[in-house]
Coordinates of C-alpha atoms and ligand atoms in Angstrom, one line a residue:
X7 CA -61.9 19.9 -1.6
X8 CA -60.8 23.3 -0.8
X9 CA -60.0 25.8 -3.3
X10 CA -57.2 28.1 -3.6
X11 CA -57.0 30.9 -1.8
X12 CA -58.8 29.1 1.4
X13 CA -55.5 28.6 3.6
X14 CA -54.1 31.3 4.9
X15 CA -50.5 32.2 5.1
X16 CA -48.5 31.3 8.2
X17 CA -50.6 28.4 9.9
X18 CA -48.1 25.9 9.8
X19 CA -44.7 25.8 11.7
X20 CA -43.0 27.8 9.6
X21 CA -43.9 31.7 9.5
X22 CA -43.3 34.6 8.1
X23 CA -40.8 36.6 9.6
X24 CA -42.0 40.8 9.9
X25 CA -41.9 43.2 7.0
X26 CA -39.5 46.3 7.5
X27 CA -37.3 47.4 5.4
X28 CA -37.5 46.7 2.0
X29 CA -34.4 46.9 1.5
X30 CA -33.6 44.1 4.3
X31 CA -31.5 40.8 3.2
X32 CA -30.8 37.5 4.0
X33 CA -26.7 37.6 2.9
X34 CA -25.5 40.6 5.7
X35 CA -22.6 40.2 3.1
X36 CA -24.0 42.0 0.3
X37 CA -26.6 45.0 1.1
X38 CA -28.4 47.0 -1.4
X39 CA -28.1 50.0 -2.5
X40 CA -31.0 50.8 -4.9
X41 CA -32.3 55.1 -5.4
X42 CA -35.6 53.8 -3.7
X43 CA -37.4 50.9 -2.4
X44 CA -40.7 50.0 -2.2
X45 CA -42.8 46.8 -0.5
X46 CA -45.3 46.2 -2.8
X47 CA -48.5 43.9 -1.1
X48 CA -50.5 44.3 -4.4
X49 CA -50.8 43.9 -7.9
X50 CA -51.5 47.6 -7.6
X51 CA -48.6 48.3 -5.5
X52 CA -46.5 46.8 -7.7
X53 CA -47.9 48.7 -11.1
X54 CA -47.9 52.1 -8.9
X55 CA -43.9 51.6 -8.6
X56 CA -43.2 50.9 -12.4
X57 CA -44.8 54.0 -13.3
X58 CA -42.8 55.9 -10.2
X59 CA -39.5 54.5 -11.5
X60 CA -40.5 55.8 -14.9
X61 CA -41.5 59.3 -13.8
X62 CA -38.1 59.2 -12.0
X63 CA -36.1 57.9 -14.7
X64 CA -35.0 54.7 -12.6
X65 CA -34.9 51.2 -13.9
X66 CA -36.5 48.3 -12.0
X67 CA -35.2 45.7 -9.4
X68 CA -37.5 42.8 -8.0
X69 CA -36.5 41.0 -4.5
X70 CA -38.2 39.4 -2.0
X71 CA -36.3 38.1 0.6
X72 CA -32.5 39.1 -0.2
X73 CA -31.0 35.0 -0.1
X74 CA -29.4 35.7 -3.5
X75 CA -28.0 39.5 -2.9
X76 CA -24.9 38.6 -3.7
X77 CA -25.5 37.8 -7.0
X78 CA -27.5 41.0 -7.7
X79 CA -26.0 43.7 -9.7
X80 CA -25.3 47.3 -8.4
X81 CA -29.0 48.9 -8.5
X82 CA -28.2 53.2 -7.6
X83 CA -30.3 53.5 -10.4
X84 CA -33.3 51.5 -9.8
X85 CA -36.1 51.0 -8.0
X86 CA -36.1 48.1 -6.4
X87 CA -39.7 46.2 -5.2
X88 CA -39.9 44.0 -2.3
X89 CA -42.5 41.3 -2.8
X90 CA -44.9 40.7 -0.3
X91 CA -48.2 40.2 -1.9
X92 CA -50.7 39.5 0.1
X93 CA -53.3 36.6 0.0
X94 CA -51.7 33.5 1.4
X95 CA -50.8 30.5 -0.4
X96 CA -53.7 28.5 -1.4
X97 CA -54.2 24.3 -1.9
X98 CA -56.1 22.9 -4.2
X99 CA -56.0 19.6 -3.5
X100 CA -57.9 18.1 -5.7
X101 CA -55.7 19.4 -8.4
X102 CA -52.9 19.0 -6.6
X103 CA -52.2 22.2 -7.8
X104 CA -50.7 26.0 -4.9
X105 CA -51.1 29.6 -5.9
X106 CA -48.1 31.1 -4.0
X107 CA -48.1 34.7 -3.5
X108 CA -44.3 36.9 -4.3
X109 CA -43.0 36.7 -1.5
X110 CA -43.9 33.5 -0.1
X111 CA -41.5 31.3 1.6
X112 CA -41.1 27.9 1.1
X113 CA -41.4 26.9 4.7
X114 CA -45.3 28.6 4.4
X115 CA -46.3 26.6 1.5
X116 CA -44.9 23.2 3.0
X117 CA -47.1 23.9 5.8
X118 CA -49.9 24.7 3.7
X119 CA -49.7 21.6 1.3
X120 CA -48.9 18.9 4.4
X121 CA -52.1 18.4 5.9
X122 CA -53.1 17.1 2.4
X123 CA -50.7 15.0 2.0
X124 CA -49.1 17.3 -0.8
X125 CA -45.2 18.1 -1.1
X126 CA -44.1 20.8 -3.2
X127 CA -40.2 21.1 -4.7
X128 CA -38.7 23.0 -2.2
X129 CA -35.4 23.8 -0.9
X130 CA -33.2 23.3 1.7
X131 CA -34.3 26.1 3.4
X132 CA -37.9 27.2 4.5
X133 CA -36.8 31.2 4.4
X134 CA -36.3 31.1 0.5
X135 CA -38.2 33.1 -1.0
X136 CA -40.6 30.8 -3.4
X137 CA -40.8 32.9 -6.6
X138 CA -37.0 33.3 -6.9
X139 CA -36.0 30.1 -6.3
X140 CA -38.5 28.8 -8.9
X141 CA -37.9 31.5 -11.9
X142 CA -34.1 30.2 -11.5
X143 CA -34.6 26.6 -11.7
X144 CA -34.4 25.5 -7.8
X145 CA -32.8 22.4 -6.7
X146 CA -35.6 20.6 -4.6
X147 CA -34.6 18.5 -1.1
X148 CA -36.5 16.1 -3.5
X149 CA -34.8 17.1 -6.4
X150 CA -33.7 13.3 -8.2
X151 CA -37.2 12.7 -7.7
X152 CA -39.4 15.8 -8.9
X153 CA -36.8 17.1 -11.0
X154 CA -36.1 20.7 -11.2
X155 CA -38.5 22.9 -9.3
X156 CA -39.5 25.1 -11.7
X157 CA -40.8 22.3 -13.8
X158 CA -43.3 21.9 -11.7
X159 CA -44.8 25.9 -12.2
X160 CA -48.1 25.9 -14.4
X161 CA -48.6 29.3 -14.3
X162 CA -46.9 33.5 -13.7
X163 CA -48.9 36.1 -12.8
X164 CA -46.5 39.2 -13.5
X165 CA -46.7 43.0 -14.1
X166 CA -44.7 43.8 -17.6
X167 CA -42.9 47.2 -17.9
X168 CA -45.9 48.6 -19.8
X169 CA -47.7 47.9 -16.4
X170 CA -50.1 45.2 -17.6
X171 CA -50.8 42.1 -15.5
X172 CA -50.3 39.0 -17.5
X173 CA -51.1 35.6 -16.9
X174 CA -49.0 33.0 -18.6
X175 CA -48.7 29.5 -18.9
X176 CA -48.8 26.8 -21.5
X177 CA -51.6 28.2 -23.7
X178 CA -51.0 31.7 -23.3
X179 CA -47.7 33.1 -24.1
X180 CA -46.3 30.0 -24.0
X181 CA -43.1 31.8 -25.7
X182 CA -42.6 34.1 -22.2
X183 CA -43.9 31.3 -19.7
X184 CA -40.7 29.5 -21.1
X185 CA -38.6 32.1 -20.6
X186 CA -39.4 33.3 -17.3
X187 CA -38.7 29.9 -16.1
X188 CA -35.0 30.0 -15.5
X189 CA -33.9 32.5 -18.7
X190 CA -32.0 34.6 -16.4
X191 CA -35.0 37.5 -14.8
X192 CA -35.4 41.0 -16.7
X193 CA -38.8 40.0 -18.0
X194 CA -41.6 41.7 -14.9
X195 CA -42.6 41.4 -11.4
X196 CA -44.1 37.9 -11.1
X197 CA -46.9 39.0 -8.4
X198 CA -48.2 34.8 -7.8
X199 CA -47.2 32.0 -9.4
X200 CA -49.3 27.8 -9.3
X201 CA -46.6 25.3 -8.8
X202 CA -47.8 21.5 -9.1
X203 CA -47.8 19.5 -6.1
X204 CA -47.2 15.7 -6.2
X205 CA -48.7 12.9 -2.8
X206 CA -45.8 12.1 -0.2
X207 CA -47.3 9.5 2.1
X208 CA -44.0 9.8 4.0
X209 CA -40.3 10.6 4.1
X210 CA -37.3 8.8 5.9
X211 CA -35.4 12.5 6.3
X212 CA -32.6 14.0 8.2
X213 CA -28.4 14.2 9.0
X214 CA -26.5 12.1 10.6
X215 CA -23.1 13.6 11.3
X216 CA -19.3 12.3 11.9
X217 CA -15.8 13.9 13.0
X218 CA -13.7 14.8 10.0
X219 CA -11.3 11.8 10.6
X220 CA -13.8 9.4 9.3
X221 CA -14.7 11.3 6.2
X222 CA -12.2 9.7 3.7
X223 CA -14.2 6.4 4.2
X224 CA -17.4 7.9 4.7
X225 CA -17.2 10.1 1.0
X226 CA -16.0 6.7 -0.3
X227 CA -19.2 4.7 0.3
X228 CA -21.4 7.5 -0.3
X229 CA -19.9 8.1 -3.7
X230 CA -20.2 4.8 -4.5
X231 CA -23.9 4.4 -3.5
X232 CA -24.7 7.6 -5.6
X233 CA -23.7 5.6 -8.9
X234 CA -27.1 3.5 -9.2
X235 CA -28.5 5.5 -6.0
X236 CA -32.9 5.0 -6.4
X237 CA -34.3 8.6 -7.8
X238 CA -36.6 8.6 -4.8
X239 CA -33.2 9.5 -2.5
X240 CA -31.5 12.7 -2.8
X241 CA -28.7 13.4 -0.1
X242 CA -25.8 16.2 0.2
X243 CA -22.5 15.7 2.1
X244 CA -20.9 18.3 3.7
X245 CA -17.9 19.4 5.5
X246 CA -18.9 21.4 8.3
X247 CA -16.7 23.6 10.5
X248 CA -19.9 24.9 12.8
X249 CA -19.4 28.2 15.0
X250 CA -20.0 27.2 18.5
X251 CA -23.3 28.2 19.3
X252 CA -25.8 27.6 22.5
X253 CA -28.3 25.8 19.7
X254 CA -25.6 23.2 18.3
X255 CA -24.5 20.3 20.5
X256 CA -21.2 20.4 21.8
X257 CA -20.1 17.0 19.5
X258 CA -20.7 19.1 16.3
X259 CA -19.0 22.2 17.2
X260 CA -15.6 20.4 19.3
X261 CA -13.8 20.3 15.3
X262 CA -14.5 20.1 11.7
X263 CA -17.6 17.2 10.7
X264 CA -18.8 15.7 8.0
X265 CA -22.4 15.3 7.5
X266 CA -24.7 13.4 5.0
X267 CA -28.8 14.7 4.7
X268 CA -31.3 14.1 2.9
X269 CA -34.9 12.4 2.2
X270 CA -36.3 9.4 0.8
X271 CA -39.9 9.9 0.0
X272 CA -42.4 7.3 -0.7
X273 CA -45.3 8.7 -2.6
X274 CA -47.7 6.5 -1.5
X275 CA -48.4 4.4 1.9
X276 CA -47.0 0.8 0.5
X277 CA -43.4 2.4 -0.8
X278 CA -43.0 2.7 2.8
X279 CA -41.4 -0.5 3.4
X280 CA -39.4 0.1 -0.5
X281 CA -38.0 4.2 1.3
X282 CA -36.6 2.1 4.6
X283 CA -34.9 0.1 2.6
X284 CA -33.4 2.4 0.4
X285 CA -32.6 4.4 3.4
X286 CA -31.0 1.1 4.9
X287 CA -28.8 0.8 2.3
X288 CA -27.8 4.1 2.0
X289 CA -26.9 4.4 5.9
X290 CA -26.0 1.1 6.9
X291 CA -22.7 1.1 5.7
X292 CA -22.1 4.6 6.5
X293 CA -23.2 3.6 10.3
X294 CA -21.0 0.6 10.1
X295 CA -17.7 3.1 9.8
X296 CA -18.3 4.7 12.5
X297 CA -20.5 5.5 15.1
X298 CA -22.4 9.0 14.0
X299 CA -21.8 11.6 17.1
X300 CA -25.6 12.9 16.1
X301 CA -28.1 11.1 13.5
X302 CA -31.6 12.1 13.3
X303 CA -32.5 9.9 10.5
X304 CA -36.5 9.3 11.2
X305 CA -39.7 8.7 9.3
X306 CA -41.8 11.6 9.1
X307 CA -44.1 13.7 7.0
X308 CA -43.2 15.9 4.7
X309 CA -43.7 19.2 6.9
X310 CA -39.7 17.9 8.7
X311 CA -38.1 18.1 5.5
X312 CA -37.7 21.9 5.3
X313 CA -35.9 21.7 8.8
X314 CA -33.6 19.0 7.5
X315 CA -30.3 20.7 6.2
X316 CA -30.5 23.2 9.5
X317 CA -30.0 26.2 7.1
X318 CA -29.6 29.8 9.4
X319 CA -33.0 30.6 9.4
X320 CA -32.0 34.4 10.8
X321 CA -29.5 36.7 8.3
X322 CA -25.8 36.4 8.0
X323 CA -22.7 37.2 6.7
X324 CA -21.7 34.7 3.4
X325 CA -19.5 34.9 0.9
X326 CA -19.0 31.7 -1.2
X327 CA -18.4 29.9 -4.5
X328 CA -20.7 27.5 -6.6
X329 CA -20.4 24.8 -9.4
X330 CA -21.6 21.8 -10.9
X331 CA -18.9 19.1 -11.3
X332 CA -19.2 15.9 -13.1
X333 CA -18.7 12.0 -11.8
X334 CA -16.0 13.0 -9.3
X335 CA -14.8 9.1 -8.6
X336 CA -12.5 8.3 -6.0
X337 CA -9.7 10.6 -7.5
X338 CA -12.1 13.5 -7.2
X339 CA -13.7 12.9 -3.8
X340 CA -10.5 12.2 -2.4
X341 CA -9.4 15.7 -4.1
X342 CA -12.3 17.6 -2.4
X343 CA -11.2 16.4 0.8
X344 CA -7.8 17.4 0.2
X345 CA -8.8 21.0 0.0
X346 CA -12.1 21.0 2.5
X347 CA -11.2 19.2 5.9
X348 CA -8.5 18.8 8.0
X349 CA -6.9 21.8 7.2
X350 CA -5.2 24.4 9.0
X351 CA -6.0 27.0 7.1
X352 CA -9.6 26.4 6.9
X353 CA -12.4 29.6 6.2
X354 CA -15.4 27.8 4.9
X355 CA -18.0 27.1 7.1
X356 CA -19.3 24.4 4.8
X357 CA -18.3 22.9 1.2
X358 CA -21.4 20.6 0.0
X359 CA -21.7 18.3 -2.5
X360 CA -25.1 17.8 -3.4
X361 CA -26.3 15.1 -5.5
X362 CA -27.6 15.6 -8.6
X363 CA -28.8 12.9 -11.5
X364 CA -32.3 11.2 -11.4
X365 CA -34.8 13.1 -12.5
X366 CA -32.8 16.4 -12.8
X367 CA -30.9 14.9 -15.6
X368 CA -34.3 14.8 -17.6
X369 CA -36.1 17.9 -18.6
X370 CA -39.8 17.5 -19.9
X371 CA -41.3 18.9 -23.7
X372 CA -43.1 21.4 -21.3
X373 CA -40.1 23.0 -19.7
X374 CA -38.8 26.4 -19.4
X375 CA -35.7 27.6 -20.8
X376 CA -33.9 25.8 -17.7
X377 CA -35.3 22.2 -17.5
X378 CA -32.7 20.1 -16.6
X379 CA -29.6 20.0 -14.8
X380 CA -26.7 17.8 -16.5
X381 CA -23.8 17.1 -13.8
X382 CA -23.7 14.9 -11.4
X383 CA -23.1 17.6 -8.0
X384 CA -23.6 20.6 -7.1
X385 CA -20.4 21.6 -5.1
X386 CA -20.8 24.7 -3.0
X387 CA -18.8 26.6 -0.8
X388 CA -19.2 29.0 1.9
X389 CA -17.6 31.0 4.9
X390 CA -18.9 33.9 7.2
X391 CA -16.9 37.2 6.6
X392 CA -16.8 38.8 9.8
X393 CA -13.9 41.0 9.0
X394 CA -11.2 42.1 5.8
X395 CA -9.1 39.8 7.2
X396 CA -12.0 37.1 7.0
X397 CA -13.1 37.7 3.8
X398 CA -9.6 37.3 2.2
X399 CA -9.3 34.2 4.1
X400 CA -12.4 32.8 2.2
X401 CA -11.9 34.2 -0.8
X402 CA -8.3 32.6 -1.2
X403 CA -10.2 29.0 0.1
X404 CA -12.5 29.7 -2.2
X405 CA -9.8 30.0 -5.1
X406 CA -8.2 26.6 -3.8
X407 CA -11.1 24.3 -4.0
X408 CA -12.1 26.1 -7.4
X409 CA -8.4 24.9 -8.9
X410 CA -8.5 21.5 -6.9
X411 CA -12.1 20.8 -8.8
X412 CA -11.2 22.1 -12.0
X413 CA -11.0 18.7 -13.5
X414 CA -14.5 18.1 -13.0
X415 CA -16.0 21.5 -13.3
X416 CA -18.8 21.0 -16.3
X417 CA -17.9 24.8 -16.7
X418 CA -22.4 25.4 -16.3
X419 CA -23.8 26.2 -13.1
X420 CA -27.4 25.8 -10.9
X421 CA -28.3 29.7 -11.3
X422 CA -29.7 29.5 -7.4
X423 CA -26.2 28.3 -6.3
X424 CA -23.9 31.2 -8.3
X425 CA -22.4 33.1 -5.0
X426 CA -21.2 36.0 -7.2
X427 CA -22.5 38.8 -10.2
X428 CA -19.5 38.0 -11.7
X429 CA -19.6 34.3 -12.1
X430 CA -21.5 33.9 -15.6
X431 CA -24.5 31.4 -15.1
X432 CA -23.5 29.4 -17.9
X433 CA -26.2 27.2 -18.1
X434 CA -28.3 28.5 -21.7
X435 CA -27.2 28.1 -24.6
X436 CA -26.4 30.5 -27.6
X437 CA -29.7 30.0 -29.1
X438 CA -31.8 29.8 -26.3
X439 CA -29.8 33.2 -24.8
X440 CA -31.3 35.0 -28.2
X441 CA -34.8 33.2 -27.4
X442 CA -34.9 34.8 -23.9
X443 CA -33.0 37.6 -25.7
X444 CA -36.2 38.1 -28.2
X445 CA -39.1 37.8 -25.4
X446 CA -37.1 40.0 -23.2
X447 CA -37.4 42.8 -26.1
X448 CA -41.0 42.2 -26.5
X449 CA -41.9 42.5 -22.7
X450 CA -39.8 45.1 -22.5
X451 CA -38.5 47.2 -25.1
X452 CA -37.1 49.7 -23.1
X453 CA -35.1 47.6 -20.5
X454 CA -36.7 48.9 -17.7
X455 CA -35.7 45.6 -16.2
X456 CA -32.4 45.0 -17.8
X457 CA -30.4 45.4 -14.3
X458 CA -32.3 42.2 -13.0
X459 CA -30.3 40.1 -16.0
X460 CA -28.1 37.4 -15.0
X461 CA -24.6 37.5 -16.4
X462 CA -24.7 35.2 -19.2
X463 CA -28.4 34.8 -20.3
X464 CA -28.2 37.9 -22.0
X465 CA -26.5 38.2 -25.2
X466 CA -23.2 41.0 -24.9
Ligands
LIG10 C1 -29.4 29.2 3.3 C2 -29.8 29.1 1.7 C3 -30.2 27.6 1.5 C4 -30.7 27.5 -0.2 N1 -31.2 26.2 -0.3 C5 -31.3 26.3 -1.6 C6 -31.6 25.3 -2.1 O1 -32.0 24.3 -1.5 N2 -31.5 24.7 -3.7 C7 -31.7 25.7 -4.0 O2 -31.9 25.6 -5.6 N3 -31.1 27.1 -4.2 C8 -31.0 27.1 -2.7 N4 -30.8 28.8 -1.8 C9 -30.6 29.8 -2.8 C10 -32.1 30.1 -3.3 O3 -33.1 29.7 -4.1 C11 -32.2 31.5 -4.2 O4 -30.9 32.3 -3.4 C12 -33.2 32.0 -4.6 O5 -32.6 33.2 -5.9 C13 -33.9 33.2 -3.5 O6 -35.4 33.8 -4.0 P1 -35.4 34.9 -2.8 O7 -36.5 35.2 -4.1 O8 -35.5 34.0 -1.8 O9 -34.3 35.5 -3.2 P2 -33.6 37.1 -4.2 O10 -32.8 37.2 -3.2 O11 -35.2 37.7 -3.0 O12 -34.8 36.8 -5.0 C14 -33.3 36.4 -6.1 C15 -34.0 36.9 -7.3 O13 -35.0 36.4 -7.9 C16 -35.9 37.1 -8.7 N5 -36.8 37.4 -7.9 C17 -37.3 37.4 -6.7 N6 -39.0 38.1 -6.8 C18 -39.5 37.8 -7.8 C19 -39.9 38.4 -8.2 N7 -41.5 38.8 -7.6 N8 -40.4 38.9 -9.7 C20 -39.1 38.6 -10.4 N9 -38.1 38.4 -10.0 C21 -38.2 37.8 -8.5 C22 -35.0 38.2 -9.3 O14 -34.0 38.0 -9.9 C23 -34.1 38.2 -7.4 O15 -33.0 39.0 -7.9 C24 -30.2 28.9 -0.8 C25 -30.1 30.0 -0.5 C26 -29.4 30.1 0.7 C27 -29.0 31.7 1.4

């Protein structure tokens, strides 16, 4: 058995980028302009930063990687704390628990857990910060098997507005523990989380790409498969207009392509045969439509999963939109394709339908403020705005897709997928909003962190 804290950061294949500027963000389209910014490497640094903000009459904002900088409210009157806490990921293999310091990226957690045959409910990108993702729900690559990633959080350590370091869990301040998991932020600076890991004997993971001319038949077959798909499988389909980059195969950049990627998980050794069968049931009908241009589906260990979705590792400008959708049926899928594939006015680099359902639709009695996602698909569309004309084309295209999909729009959101500060989160009911507000006013009576509260997660 290893004990928490034994494994150092960055021992695997997904390392941590260098430190640099504390205002550095992943989304170059959404720079942050705080009054001041610091990088906190210890609890003491966090406390000092909070004391400084108070002394200078500033609010406090928190981030790690800036993957969500496009959703940040203005922060000219705030001190921004970039969390990069030291100590590294600790794995307790016997209890199947990871201790994750704030600022750690998912790739490091995956690399630390994989040698023990354990996996975490991480998302599609190894460079997303674990804490920001978990506090906002987290739609995992294994989402239909694990449920919402926030449900895997066992304990949260945070420094609140009074400078106190609190460790909250199901027994210690359960109200704050409930609110901090999906309540919309504004409770303090999280310095570490403990999360439950799950055993993985193997996965079948990968991405297959076809020319867009096959999109209608492919998506029709995929949509039918989703209706009663096993919860061990979590997939997404994307209509992609990829840039001509040297690292991408020419076949994928010659025109619009459709991609099916995901994971089928085998939790135990004797589940591998079942996972293979599930994968065949998914992929064979799609491969029969046409030979894929590229097909990387293969058997692997959990360390391979963060690379499956091929999210960009380096900062890029991104502008997009998000909806949670009801069952689309044939009509909805056709409408999605009408506005995303084969258009002359194409402005979106990616238009994605992520498959929901399975364990995602079930919370647990121990869930936080957000414990389940009640929808069939998460739509997200995004483009790369290099100039003002490009920005307008992307905004217009996002609006077109939003109008077209409005009959299936649930009006709710997956908070991690929300793309602008204007979009209300829509995932908390009125009672939950009041309950998280009560917790906030207890732990932050002066509203030091109020700028960090997501729209829709506090009473107006
Ligand atoms: C390429 C890409 C791929 C993605 N893939 C997925 C995916 O598969 N599934 C999914 O659910 N989401 C995904 N996301 C969205 C991502 O999970 C969210 O943007 C998430 O909020 C990022 O967390 P972060 O800490 O990296 O970002 P940051 O922008 O640094 O932080 C986001 C917010 O989290 C809060 N926060 C962060 N750290 C702390 C802290 N220490 N204390 C208190 N609050 C804190 C703050 O409110 C902050 O504004 C993806 C985003 C991108 C750009």
